[in-house]
PDB file of C-alpha atoms in Angstrom:
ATOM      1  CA  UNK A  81     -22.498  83.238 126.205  1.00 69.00           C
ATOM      2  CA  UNK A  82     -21.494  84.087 129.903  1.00 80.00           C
ATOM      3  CA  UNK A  83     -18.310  85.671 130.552  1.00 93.00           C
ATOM      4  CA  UNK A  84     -15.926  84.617 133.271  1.00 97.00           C
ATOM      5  CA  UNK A  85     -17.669  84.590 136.856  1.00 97.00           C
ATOM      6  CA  UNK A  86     -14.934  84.917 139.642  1.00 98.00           C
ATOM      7  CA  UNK A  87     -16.355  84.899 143.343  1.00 97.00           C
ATOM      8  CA  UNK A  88     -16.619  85.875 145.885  1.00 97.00           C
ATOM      9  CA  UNK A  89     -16.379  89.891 144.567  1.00 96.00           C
ATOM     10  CA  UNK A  90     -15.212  91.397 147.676  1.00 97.00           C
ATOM     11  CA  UNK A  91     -13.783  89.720 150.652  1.00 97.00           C
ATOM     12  CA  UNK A  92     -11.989  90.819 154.040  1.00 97.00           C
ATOM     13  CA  UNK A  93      -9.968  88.691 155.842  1.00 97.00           C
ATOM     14  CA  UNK A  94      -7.100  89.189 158.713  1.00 97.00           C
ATOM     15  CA  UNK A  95      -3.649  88.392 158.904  1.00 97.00           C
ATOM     16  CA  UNK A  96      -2.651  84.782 158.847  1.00 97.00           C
ATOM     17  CA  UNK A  97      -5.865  83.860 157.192  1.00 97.00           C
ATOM     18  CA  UNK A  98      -6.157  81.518 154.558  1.00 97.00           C
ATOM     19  CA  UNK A  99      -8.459  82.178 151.406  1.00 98.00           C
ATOM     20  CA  UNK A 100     -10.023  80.407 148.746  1.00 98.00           C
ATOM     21  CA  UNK A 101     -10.939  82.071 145.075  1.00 98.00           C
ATOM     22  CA  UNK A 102     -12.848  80.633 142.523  1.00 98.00           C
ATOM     23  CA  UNK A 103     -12.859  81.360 138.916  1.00 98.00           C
ATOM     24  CA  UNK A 104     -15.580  80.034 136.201  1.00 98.00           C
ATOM     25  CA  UNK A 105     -14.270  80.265 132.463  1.00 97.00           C
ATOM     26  CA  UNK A 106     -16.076  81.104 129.628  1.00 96.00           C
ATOM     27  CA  UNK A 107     -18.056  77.781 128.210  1.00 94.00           C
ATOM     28  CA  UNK A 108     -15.656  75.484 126.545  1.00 92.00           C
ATOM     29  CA  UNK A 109     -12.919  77.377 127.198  1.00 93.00           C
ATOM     30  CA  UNK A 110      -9.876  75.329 128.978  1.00 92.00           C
ATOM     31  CA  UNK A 111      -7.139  77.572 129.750  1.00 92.00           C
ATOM     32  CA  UNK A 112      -7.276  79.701 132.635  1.00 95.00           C
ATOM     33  CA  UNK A 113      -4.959  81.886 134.254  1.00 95.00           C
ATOM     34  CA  UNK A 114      -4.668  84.244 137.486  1.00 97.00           C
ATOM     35  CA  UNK A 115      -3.285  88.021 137.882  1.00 97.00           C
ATOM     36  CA  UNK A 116      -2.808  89.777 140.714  1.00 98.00           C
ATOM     37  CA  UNK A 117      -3.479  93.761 140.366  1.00 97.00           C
ATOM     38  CA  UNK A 118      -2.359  96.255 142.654  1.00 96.00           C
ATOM     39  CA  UNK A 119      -1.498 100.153 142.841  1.00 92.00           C
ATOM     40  CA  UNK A 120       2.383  99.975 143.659  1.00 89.00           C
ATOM     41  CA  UNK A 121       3.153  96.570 140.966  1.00 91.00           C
ATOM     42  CA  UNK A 122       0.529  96.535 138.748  1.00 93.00           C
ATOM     43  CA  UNK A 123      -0.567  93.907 136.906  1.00 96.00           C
ATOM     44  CA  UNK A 124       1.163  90.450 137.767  1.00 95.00           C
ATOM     45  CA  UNK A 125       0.721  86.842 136.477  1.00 94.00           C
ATOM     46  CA  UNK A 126       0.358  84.728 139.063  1.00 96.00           C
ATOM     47  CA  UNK A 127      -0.294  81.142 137.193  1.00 93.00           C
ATOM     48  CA  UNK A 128      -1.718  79.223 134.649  1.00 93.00           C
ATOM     49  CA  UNK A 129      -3.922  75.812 134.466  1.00 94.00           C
ATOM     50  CA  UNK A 130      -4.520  73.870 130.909  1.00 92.00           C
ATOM     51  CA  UNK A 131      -6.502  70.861 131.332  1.00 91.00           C
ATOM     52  CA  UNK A 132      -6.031  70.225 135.428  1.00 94.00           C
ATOM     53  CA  UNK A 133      -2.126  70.735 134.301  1.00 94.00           C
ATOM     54  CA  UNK A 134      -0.059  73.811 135.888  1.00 93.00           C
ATOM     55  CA  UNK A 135       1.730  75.083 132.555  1.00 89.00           C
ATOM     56  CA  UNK A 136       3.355  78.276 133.672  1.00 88.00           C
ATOM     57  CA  UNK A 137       3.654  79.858 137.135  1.00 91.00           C
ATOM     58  CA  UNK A 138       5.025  83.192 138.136  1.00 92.00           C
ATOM     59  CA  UNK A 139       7.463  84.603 141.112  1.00 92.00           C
ATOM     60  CA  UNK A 140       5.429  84.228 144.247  1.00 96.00           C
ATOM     61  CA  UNK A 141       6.118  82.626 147.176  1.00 96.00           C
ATOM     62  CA  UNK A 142       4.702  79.271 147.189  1.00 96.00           C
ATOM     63  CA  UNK A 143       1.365  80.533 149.839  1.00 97.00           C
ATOM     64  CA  UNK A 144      -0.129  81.027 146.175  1.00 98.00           C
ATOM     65  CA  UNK A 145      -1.495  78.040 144.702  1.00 97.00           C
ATOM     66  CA  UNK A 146      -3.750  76.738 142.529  1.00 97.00           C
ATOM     67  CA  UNK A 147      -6.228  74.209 140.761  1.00 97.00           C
ATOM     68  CA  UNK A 148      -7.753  73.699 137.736  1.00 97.00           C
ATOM     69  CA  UNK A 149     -11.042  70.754 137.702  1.00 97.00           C
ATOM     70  CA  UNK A 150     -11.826  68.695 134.548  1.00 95.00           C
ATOM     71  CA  UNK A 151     -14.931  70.726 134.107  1.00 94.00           C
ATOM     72  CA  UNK A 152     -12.125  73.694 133.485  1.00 95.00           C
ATOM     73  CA  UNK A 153     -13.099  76.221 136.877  1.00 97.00           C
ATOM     74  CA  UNK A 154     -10.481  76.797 138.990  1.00 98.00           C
ATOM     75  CA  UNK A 155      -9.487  77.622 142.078  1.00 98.00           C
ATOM     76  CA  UNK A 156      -6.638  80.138 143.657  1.00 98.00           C
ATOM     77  CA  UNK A 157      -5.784  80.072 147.491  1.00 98.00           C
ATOM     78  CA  UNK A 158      -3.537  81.735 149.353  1.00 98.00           C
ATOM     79  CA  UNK A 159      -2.556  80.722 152.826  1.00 96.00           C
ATOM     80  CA  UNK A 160      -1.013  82.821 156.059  1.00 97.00           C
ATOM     81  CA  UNK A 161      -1.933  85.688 154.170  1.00 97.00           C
ATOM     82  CA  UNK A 162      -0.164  89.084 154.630  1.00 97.00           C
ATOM     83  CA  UNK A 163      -1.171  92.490 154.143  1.00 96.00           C
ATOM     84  CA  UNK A 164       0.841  93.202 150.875  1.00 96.00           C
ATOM     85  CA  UNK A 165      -1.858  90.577 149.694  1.00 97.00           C
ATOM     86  CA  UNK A 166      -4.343  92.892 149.619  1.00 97.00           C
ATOM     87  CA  UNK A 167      -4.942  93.224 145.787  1.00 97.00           C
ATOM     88  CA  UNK A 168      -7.598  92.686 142.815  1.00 97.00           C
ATOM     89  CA  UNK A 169      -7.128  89.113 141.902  1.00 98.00           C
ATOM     90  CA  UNK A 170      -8.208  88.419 138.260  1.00 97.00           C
ATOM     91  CA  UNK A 171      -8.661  85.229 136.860  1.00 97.00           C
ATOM     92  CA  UNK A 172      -8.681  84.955 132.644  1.00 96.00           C
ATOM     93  CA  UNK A 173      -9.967  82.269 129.885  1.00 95.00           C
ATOM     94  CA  UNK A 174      -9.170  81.265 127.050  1.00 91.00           C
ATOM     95  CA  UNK A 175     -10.291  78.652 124.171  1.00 88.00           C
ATOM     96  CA  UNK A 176      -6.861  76.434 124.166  1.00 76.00           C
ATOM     97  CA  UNK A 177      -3.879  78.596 125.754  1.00 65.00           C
ATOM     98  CA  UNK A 178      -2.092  78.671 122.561  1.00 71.00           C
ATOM     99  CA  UNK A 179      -0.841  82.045 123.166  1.00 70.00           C
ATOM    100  CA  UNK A 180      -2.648  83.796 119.905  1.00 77.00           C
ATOM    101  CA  UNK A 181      -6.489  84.089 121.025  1.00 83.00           C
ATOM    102  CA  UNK A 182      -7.314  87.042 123.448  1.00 88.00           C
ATOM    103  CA  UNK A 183      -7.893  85.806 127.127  1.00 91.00           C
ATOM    104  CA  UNK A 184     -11.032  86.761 128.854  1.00 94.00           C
ATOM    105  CA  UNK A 185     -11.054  88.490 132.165  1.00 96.00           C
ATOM    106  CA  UNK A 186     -13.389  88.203 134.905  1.00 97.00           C
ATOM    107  CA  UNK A 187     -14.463  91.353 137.147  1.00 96.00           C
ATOM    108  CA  UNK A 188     -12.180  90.247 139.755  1.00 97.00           C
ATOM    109  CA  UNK A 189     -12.576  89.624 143.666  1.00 97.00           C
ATOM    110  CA  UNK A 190     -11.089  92.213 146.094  1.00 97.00           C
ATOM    111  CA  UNK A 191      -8.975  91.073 148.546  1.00 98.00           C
ATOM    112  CA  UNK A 192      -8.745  92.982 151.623  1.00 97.00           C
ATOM    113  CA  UNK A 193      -6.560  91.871 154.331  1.00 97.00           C
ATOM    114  CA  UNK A 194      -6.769  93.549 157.960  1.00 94.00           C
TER     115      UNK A 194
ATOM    116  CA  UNK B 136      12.451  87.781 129.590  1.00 78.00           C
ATOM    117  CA  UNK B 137       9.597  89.772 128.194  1.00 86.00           C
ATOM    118  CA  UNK B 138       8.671  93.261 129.094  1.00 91.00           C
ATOM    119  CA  UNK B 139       6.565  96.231 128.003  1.00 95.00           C
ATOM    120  CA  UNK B 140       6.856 100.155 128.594  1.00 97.00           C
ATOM    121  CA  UNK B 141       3.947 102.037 128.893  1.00 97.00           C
ATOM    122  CA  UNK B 142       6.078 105.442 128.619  1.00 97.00           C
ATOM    123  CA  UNK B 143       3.407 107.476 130.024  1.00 97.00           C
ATOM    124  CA  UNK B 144       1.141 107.345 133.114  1.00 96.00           C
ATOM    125  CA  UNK B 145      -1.713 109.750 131.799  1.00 97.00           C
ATOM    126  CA  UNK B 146      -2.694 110.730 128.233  1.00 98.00           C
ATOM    127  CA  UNK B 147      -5.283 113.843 128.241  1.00 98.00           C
ATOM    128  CA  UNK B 148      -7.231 114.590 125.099  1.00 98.00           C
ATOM    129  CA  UNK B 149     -10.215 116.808 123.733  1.00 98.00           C
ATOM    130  CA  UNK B 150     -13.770 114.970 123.016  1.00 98.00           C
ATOM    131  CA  UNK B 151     -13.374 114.562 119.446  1.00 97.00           C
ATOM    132  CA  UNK B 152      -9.662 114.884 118.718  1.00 98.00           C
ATOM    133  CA  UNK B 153      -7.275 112.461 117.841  1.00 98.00           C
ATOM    134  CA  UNK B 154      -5.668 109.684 120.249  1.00 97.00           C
ATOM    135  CA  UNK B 155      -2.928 107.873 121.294  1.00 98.00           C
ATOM    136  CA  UNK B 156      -1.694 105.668 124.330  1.00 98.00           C
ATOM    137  CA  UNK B 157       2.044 104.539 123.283  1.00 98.00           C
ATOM    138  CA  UNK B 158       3.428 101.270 124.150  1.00 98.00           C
ATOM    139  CA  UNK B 159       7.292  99.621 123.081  1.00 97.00           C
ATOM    140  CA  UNK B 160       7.495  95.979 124.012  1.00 95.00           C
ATOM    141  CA  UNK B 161      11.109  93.607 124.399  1.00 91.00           C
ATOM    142  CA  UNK B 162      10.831  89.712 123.441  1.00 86.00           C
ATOM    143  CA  UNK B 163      12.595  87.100 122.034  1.00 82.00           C
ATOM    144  CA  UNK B 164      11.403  85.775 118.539  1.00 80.00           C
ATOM    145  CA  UNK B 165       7.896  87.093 117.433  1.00 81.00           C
ATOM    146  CA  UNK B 166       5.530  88.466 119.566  1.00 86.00           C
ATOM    147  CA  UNK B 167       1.464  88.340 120.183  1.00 91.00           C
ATOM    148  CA  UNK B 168       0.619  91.828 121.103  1.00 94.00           C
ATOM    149  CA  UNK B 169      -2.917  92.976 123.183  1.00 95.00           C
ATOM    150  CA  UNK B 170      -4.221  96.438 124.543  1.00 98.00           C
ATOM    151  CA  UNK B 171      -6.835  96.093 127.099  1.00 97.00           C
ATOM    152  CA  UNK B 172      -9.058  98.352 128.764  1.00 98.00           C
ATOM    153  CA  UNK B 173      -9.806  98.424 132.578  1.00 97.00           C
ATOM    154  CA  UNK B 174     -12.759 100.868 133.573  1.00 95.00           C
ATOM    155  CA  UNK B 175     -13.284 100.898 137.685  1.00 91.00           C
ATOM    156  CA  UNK B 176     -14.159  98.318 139.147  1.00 87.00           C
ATOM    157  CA  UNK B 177     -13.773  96.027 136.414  1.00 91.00           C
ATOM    158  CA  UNK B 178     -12.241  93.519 134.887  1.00 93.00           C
ATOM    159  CA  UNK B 179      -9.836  94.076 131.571  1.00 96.00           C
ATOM    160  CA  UNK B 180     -11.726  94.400 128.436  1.00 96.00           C
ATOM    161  CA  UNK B 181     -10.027  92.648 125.550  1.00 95.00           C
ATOM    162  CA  UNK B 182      -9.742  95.542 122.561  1.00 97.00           C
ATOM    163  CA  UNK B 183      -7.469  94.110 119.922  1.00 96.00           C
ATOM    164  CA  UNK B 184      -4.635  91.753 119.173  1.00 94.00           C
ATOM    165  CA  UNK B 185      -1.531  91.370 116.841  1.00 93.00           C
ATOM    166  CA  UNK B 186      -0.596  87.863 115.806  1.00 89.00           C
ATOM    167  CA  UNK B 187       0.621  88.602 112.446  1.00 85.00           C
ATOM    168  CA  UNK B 188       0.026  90.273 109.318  1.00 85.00           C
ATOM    169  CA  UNK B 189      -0.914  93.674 108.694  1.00 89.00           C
ATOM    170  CA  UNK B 190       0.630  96.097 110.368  1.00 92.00           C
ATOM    171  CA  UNK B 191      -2.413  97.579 110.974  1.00 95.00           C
ATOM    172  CA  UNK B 192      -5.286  96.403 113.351  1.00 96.00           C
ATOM    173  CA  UNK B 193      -8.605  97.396 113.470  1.00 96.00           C
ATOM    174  CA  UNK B 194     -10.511  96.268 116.956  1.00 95.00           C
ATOM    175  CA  UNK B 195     -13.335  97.501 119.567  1.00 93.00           C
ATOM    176  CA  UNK B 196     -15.085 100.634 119.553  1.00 94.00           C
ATOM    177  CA  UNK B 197     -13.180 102.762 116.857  1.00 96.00           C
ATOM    178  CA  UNK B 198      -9.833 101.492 118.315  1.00 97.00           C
ATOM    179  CA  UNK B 199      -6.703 100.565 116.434  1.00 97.00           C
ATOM    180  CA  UNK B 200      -3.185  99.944 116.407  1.00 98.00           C
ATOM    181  CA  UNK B 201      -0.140  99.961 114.260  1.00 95.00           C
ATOM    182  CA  UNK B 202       2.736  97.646 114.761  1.00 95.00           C
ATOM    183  CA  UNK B 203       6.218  98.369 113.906  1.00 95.00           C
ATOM    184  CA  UNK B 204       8.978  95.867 114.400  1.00 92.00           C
ATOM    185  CA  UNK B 205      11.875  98.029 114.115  1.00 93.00           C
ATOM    186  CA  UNK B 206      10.487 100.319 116.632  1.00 95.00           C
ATOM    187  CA  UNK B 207       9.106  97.424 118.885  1.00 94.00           C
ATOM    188  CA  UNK B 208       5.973  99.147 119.099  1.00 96.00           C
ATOM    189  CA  UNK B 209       2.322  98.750 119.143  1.00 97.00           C
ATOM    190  CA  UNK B 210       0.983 102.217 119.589  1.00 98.00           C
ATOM    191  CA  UNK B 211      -3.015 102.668 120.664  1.00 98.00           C
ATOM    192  CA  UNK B 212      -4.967 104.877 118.837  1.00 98.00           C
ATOM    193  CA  UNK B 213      -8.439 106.182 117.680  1.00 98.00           C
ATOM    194  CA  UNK B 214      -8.928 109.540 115.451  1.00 97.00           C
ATOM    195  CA  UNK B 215     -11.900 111.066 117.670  1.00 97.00           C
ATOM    196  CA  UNK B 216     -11.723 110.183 121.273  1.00 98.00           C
ATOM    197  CA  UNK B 217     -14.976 110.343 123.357  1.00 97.00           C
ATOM    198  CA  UNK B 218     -15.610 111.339 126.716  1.00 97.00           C
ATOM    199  CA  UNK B 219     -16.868 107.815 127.241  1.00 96.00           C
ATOM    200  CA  UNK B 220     -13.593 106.329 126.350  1.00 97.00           C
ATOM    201  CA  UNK B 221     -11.730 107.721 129.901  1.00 97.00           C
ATOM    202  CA  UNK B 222     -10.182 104.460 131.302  1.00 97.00           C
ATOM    203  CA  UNK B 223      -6.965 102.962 131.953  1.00 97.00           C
ATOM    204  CA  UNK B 224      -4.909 101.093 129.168  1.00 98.00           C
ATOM    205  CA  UNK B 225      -2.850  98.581 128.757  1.00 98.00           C
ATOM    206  CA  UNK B 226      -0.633  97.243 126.506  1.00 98.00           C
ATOM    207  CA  UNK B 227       0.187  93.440 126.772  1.00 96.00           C
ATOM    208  CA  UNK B 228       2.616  91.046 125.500  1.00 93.00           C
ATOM    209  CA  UNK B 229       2.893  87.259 125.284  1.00 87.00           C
ATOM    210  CA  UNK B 230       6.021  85.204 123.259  1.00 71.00           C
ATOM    211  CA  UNK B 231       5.494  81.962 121.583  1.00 67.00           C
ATOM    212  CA  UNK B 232       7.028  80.186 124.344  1.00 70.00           C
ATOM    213  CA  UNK B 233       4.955  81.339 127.139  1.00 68.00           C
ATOM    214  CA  UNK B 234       2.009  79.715 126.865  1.00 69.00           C
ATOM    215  CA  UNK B 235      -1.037  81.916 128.155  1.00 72.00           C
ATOM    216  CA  UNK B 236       1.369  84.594 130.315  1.00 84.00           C
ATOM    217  CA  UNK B 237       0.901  87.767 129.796  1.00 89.00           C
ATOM    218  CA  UNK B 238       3.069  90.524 130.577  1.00 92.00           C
ATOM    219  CA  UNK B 239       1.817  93.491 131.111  1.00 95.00           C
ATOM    220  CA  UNK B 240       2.449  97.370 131.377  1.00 96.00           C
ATOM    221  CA  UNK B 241       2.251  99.498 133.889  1.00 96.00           C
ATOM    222  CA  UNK B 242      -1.072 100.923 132.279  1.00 97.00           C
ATOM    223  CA  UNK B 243      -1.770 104.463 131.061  1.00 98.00           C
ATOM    224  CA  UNK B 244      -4.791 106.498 132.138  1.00 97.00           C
ATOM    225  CA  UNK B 245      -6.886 108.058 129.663  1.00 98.00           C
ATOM    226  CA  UNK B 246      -8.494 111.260 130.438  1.00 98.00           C
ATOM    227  CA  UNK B 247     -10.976 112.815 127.487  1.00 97.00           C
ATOM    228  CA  UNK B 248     -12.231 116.205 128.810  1.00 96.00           C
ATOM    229  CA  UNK B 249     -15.786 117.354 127.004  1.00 95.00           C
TER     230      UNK B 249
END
């Protein structure tokens, strides 16, 4: 069974930028939720999509958003970036978001903002 | 609000001895409990979870980890570490009422020297 597939890996982009990050979840898997990694606040939960529905969404400012399709991949974008927004974004599955099955992490995309 | 303390920021260790990576986690009601492992450049790596049960739990690679309620803890261990097992940890918690969010620690690094 594949694992999650995030893309693009790496990407660069420049102040006031807008991005777009997409996220494949495992096969049949519906929940799927976004972290943002970086050295100074570690690991931090960004949002998370259950069947095209936002269920949960963490403190950022609303440039973060998201999207979840009925075929369960999602998307993350952040507009006017900034530099602080240079991070590892990850993006997790898992089988029904219930809260009790381990979610599965993709290898991330590096943001890099100049 | 839930939170977990990953007390320290680098465990070192002998090839072959006896490991642990500590974690204490705060939540209201019961909680589901996950250690991950991050090596570079990668995504987290699920390792094990506590949902309920036995203390006790048995996961990935020779890991395990004991849970102890009054002590809030879910301490990482393995009795002989390997060289190959240098990454960075984290512990992980998620309440009932949370959905899919994870909260996460600040990590710990894990240094086995030959």
């Amino acid at each position: 069974k594949a694992g999650v597939t995030q893309t693009p890996r790496y990407l660069i982009k420049t102040r006031g930028q807008q991005v777009t990050l997409s996220c494949s979840p495992i096969s049949g898997h519906r929940s799927v939720s976004w972290y943002q990694q970086t050295p100074g606040q570690g690991l931090q939960f960004l949002f998370e999509y259950f069947s095209e529905t936002q269920r949960n969404k963490g403190n950022f400012p609303g440039r973060f958003s998201g999207r979840q399709f009925s075929n369960s991949r999602s998307e993350m974008n952040v507009s006017t970036l900034e530099l602080g927004d240079s991070a590892l974004y990850l993006c997790a599955s898992s089988l029904a978001g219930e809260g009790n099955q381990p979610q599965h992490f993709g290898d991330g995309t590096r943001l890099s903002i100049l | 609000a839930q939170s977990v303390a990953q007390p320290e920021d680098q465990v070192n260790v002998a090839e072959g001895n006896p490991l642990t990576v500590k974690c204490t986690y705060s939540v209201s009601g019961n909680p589901y409990l996950f250690w991950y492992v991050q090596y570079p450049n990668r995504g987290l790596q699920f390792l094990l979870k506590y949902i309920t049960g036995d203390n006790l739990v048995k996961g990935s690679y020779g890991f395990e980890a004991e849970f102890n309620k009054s002590q809030t803890s879910f301490h990482l261990k393995k009795p002989s570490a390997l060289v190959s097992d240098s990454a960075l940890y984290f512990c992980a918690v998620r309440d009932k009422s949370s959905g899919d969010k994870l909260t996460f620690g600040t990590g710990t690094r894990l240094a086995v020297r030959p």
